[in-house]
Amino acid sequence: MTASRSNWTGVAFGLCIACFAAYQQFKLPPALPLLLQSYGYDRTLAGGFMSVYALAGLGLSLFLGRIIDRGHAGVSILIGLAAMIAGSSLALALPENGWIVLAARALEGAGFAVLAMCGPVLANANAAPRHLPIIVGLTAAWIPVGQLAAALLAPAAFAVQGWQALWLVAILGSAALAVWTLSLMRRGALELSAGARAAAGTKAASLPAGRRLSLILTAVIFMLWSGQYFAYMTWLPQYLVEVHGLTPSLAVVGNMVPVVVLILTTLVTGMILRAGVPLGPLLVAGLAVQAAGWWAVSSAAGGWIGIASLVVYGIAAGICPTCFFAMPSALAGQGRAAGPAFGIIMTGRNLGVLVGPVLLAQAFKITGAWDIAAPIFGTITALALVLGLWLAVSLRGARYKY
């Protein structure tokens, strides 16, 4: 890639594998009501089906950063896709054993860790500087796009074959991406340029101490935010089935409302950041809306109030992650997010994913009520808001720099 031209094939490939990774993780929530009905899993264990993805991310992220930097992205992606095929196949073979399903999800999670790291890096590395703002905005939306894809496929899948169809799509998609990966590898299209490798290899330790502290603080806020987000998105379909009496297919439709709003808000937030609005105040605004939403609306709210709460949640959930993913570039002072800086904030995200779904499942198991979610996550997001205010003050008007 030259400095003035983008490799759009590389960009598209990076975005596709990232979105597919998100599909793999989020194919579970739409199917969870059917799985619980069919196999009667313990709810804490079922929450672990989502959280286990974070274990692989925590264990592999730093290692993967070094592997990608050495030019082995293609091989890593193939191994990750193989792990996804193995995990999905295992779950289809023995769905009645919850612990086997947990192990299968762990295999998928290992593949997720690879694709979630390689996708954004390849998309950004193949973008010319003048296109990079667009690509960074798109990479911030890879999780909700994959989440929406799973939700859109779910009703048709349930009508044709049940929850298993979502897993079959995952296997076929993994195989198709493996073929595409091999084709790109033969052409050398997955090797990062020397300049991109240098950017990805910038050590976080070279940052000023204040900026490094800001990255760590961002990771802590991302951890708190991710915990409530992944808990919410994991259990929302089950909540809609149990509390509001929706069918699993209709529950998926309800689950799509905040996701669609989230994607639109992510794009708008990206434009706001590119216009030079300071990151800190924008993040604080998103966290404030998120916290207010948890405290203001009871988890049992239905009708138009319930729909409005889904929309408000989607708006806040679009603002916050865009700011989180923008932070490495703003703090590192370079267009391409430094691998170590990205790794720091992703560690926070993974910790939140690990704890959130299991925490809500355990709270429901103890109390037998979904109402407990609002005070738990209202408190968590309030704490995130306080830390966000601290971060905003420490940034002192830092803007998103490409």
PDB file of N, CA and C in Angstrom, residues 178-189:
ATOM      1  N   ALA A 178     -11.674 -18.983   5.557  1.00  0.00           N
ATOM      2  CA  ALA A 178     -10.384 -19.676   5.434  1.00  0.00           C
ATOM      3  C   ALA A 178      -9.932 -19.719   3.980  1.00  0.00           C
ATOM      4  N   VAL A 179     -10.873 -19.969   3.079  1.00  0.00           N
ATOM      5  CA  VAL A 179     -10.532 -19.957   1.646  1.00  0.00           C
ATOM      6  C   VAL A 179     -10.058 -18.569   1.225  1.00  0.00           C
ATOM      7  N   TRP A 180     -10.758 -17.532   1.655  1.00  0.00           N
ATOM      8  CA  TRP A 180     -10.369 -16.157   1.328  1.00  0.00           C
ATOM      9  C   TRP A 180      -8.988 -15.844   1.910  1.00  0.00           C
ATOM     10  N   THR A 181      -8.737 -16.297   3.132  1.00  0.00           N
ATOM     11  CA  THR A 181      -7.445 -16.049   3.771  1.00  0.00           C
ATOM     12  C   THR A 181      -6.317 -16.688   2.977  1.00  0.00           C
ATOM     13  N   LEU A 182      -6.500 -17.937   2.564  1.00  0.00           N
ATOM     14  CA  LEU A 182      -5.467 -18.626   1.785  1.00  0.00           C
ATOM     15  C   LEU A 182      -5.194 -17.894   0.469  1.00  0.00           C
ATOM     16  N   SER A 183      -6.262 -17.402  -0.160  1.00  0.00           N
ATOM     17  CA  SER A 183      -6.101 -16.667  -1.416  1.00  0.00           C
ATOM     18  C   SER A 183      -5.279 -15.400  -1.206  1.00  0.00           C
ATOM     19  N   LEU A 184      -5.558 -14.670  -0.138  1.00  0.00           N
ATOM     20  CA  LEU A 184      -4.815 -13.441   0.143  1.00  0.00           C
ATOM     21  C   LEU A 184      -3.371 -13.745   0.544  1.00  0.00           C
ATOM     22  N   MET A 185      -3.166 -14.831   1.268  1.00  0.00           N
ATOM     23  CA  MET A 185      -1.807 -15.195   1.672  1.00  0.00           C
ATOM     24  C   MET A 185      -0.936 -15.499   0.458  1.00  0.00           C
ATOM     25  N   ARG A 186      -1.489 -16.167  -0.534  1.00  0.00           N
ATOM     26  CA  ARG A 186      -0.722 -16.490  -1.735  1.00  0.00           C
ATOM     27  C   ARG A 186      -0.239 -15.236  -2.448  1.00  0.00           C
ATOM     28  N   ARG A 187      -1.007 -14.163  -2.312  1.00  0.00           N
ATOM     29  CA  ARG A 187      -0.633 -12.896  -2.961  1.00  0.00           C
ATOM     30  C   ARG A 187       0.149 -11.990  -2.040  1.00  0.00           C
ATOM     31  N   GLY A 188       0.399 -12.439  -0.819  1.00  0.00           N
ATOM     32  CA  GLY A 188       1.130 -11.614   0.142  1.00  0.00           C
ATOM     33  C   GLY A 188       0.343 -10.420   0.620  1.00  0.00           C
ATOM     34  N   ALA A 189      -0.989 -10.513   0.535  1.00  0.00           N
ATOM     35  CA  ALA A 189      -1.828  -9.355   0.849  1.00  0.00           C
ATOM     36  C   ALA A 189      -2.087  -9.178   2.341  1.00  0.00           C
TER      37      ALA A 189
END
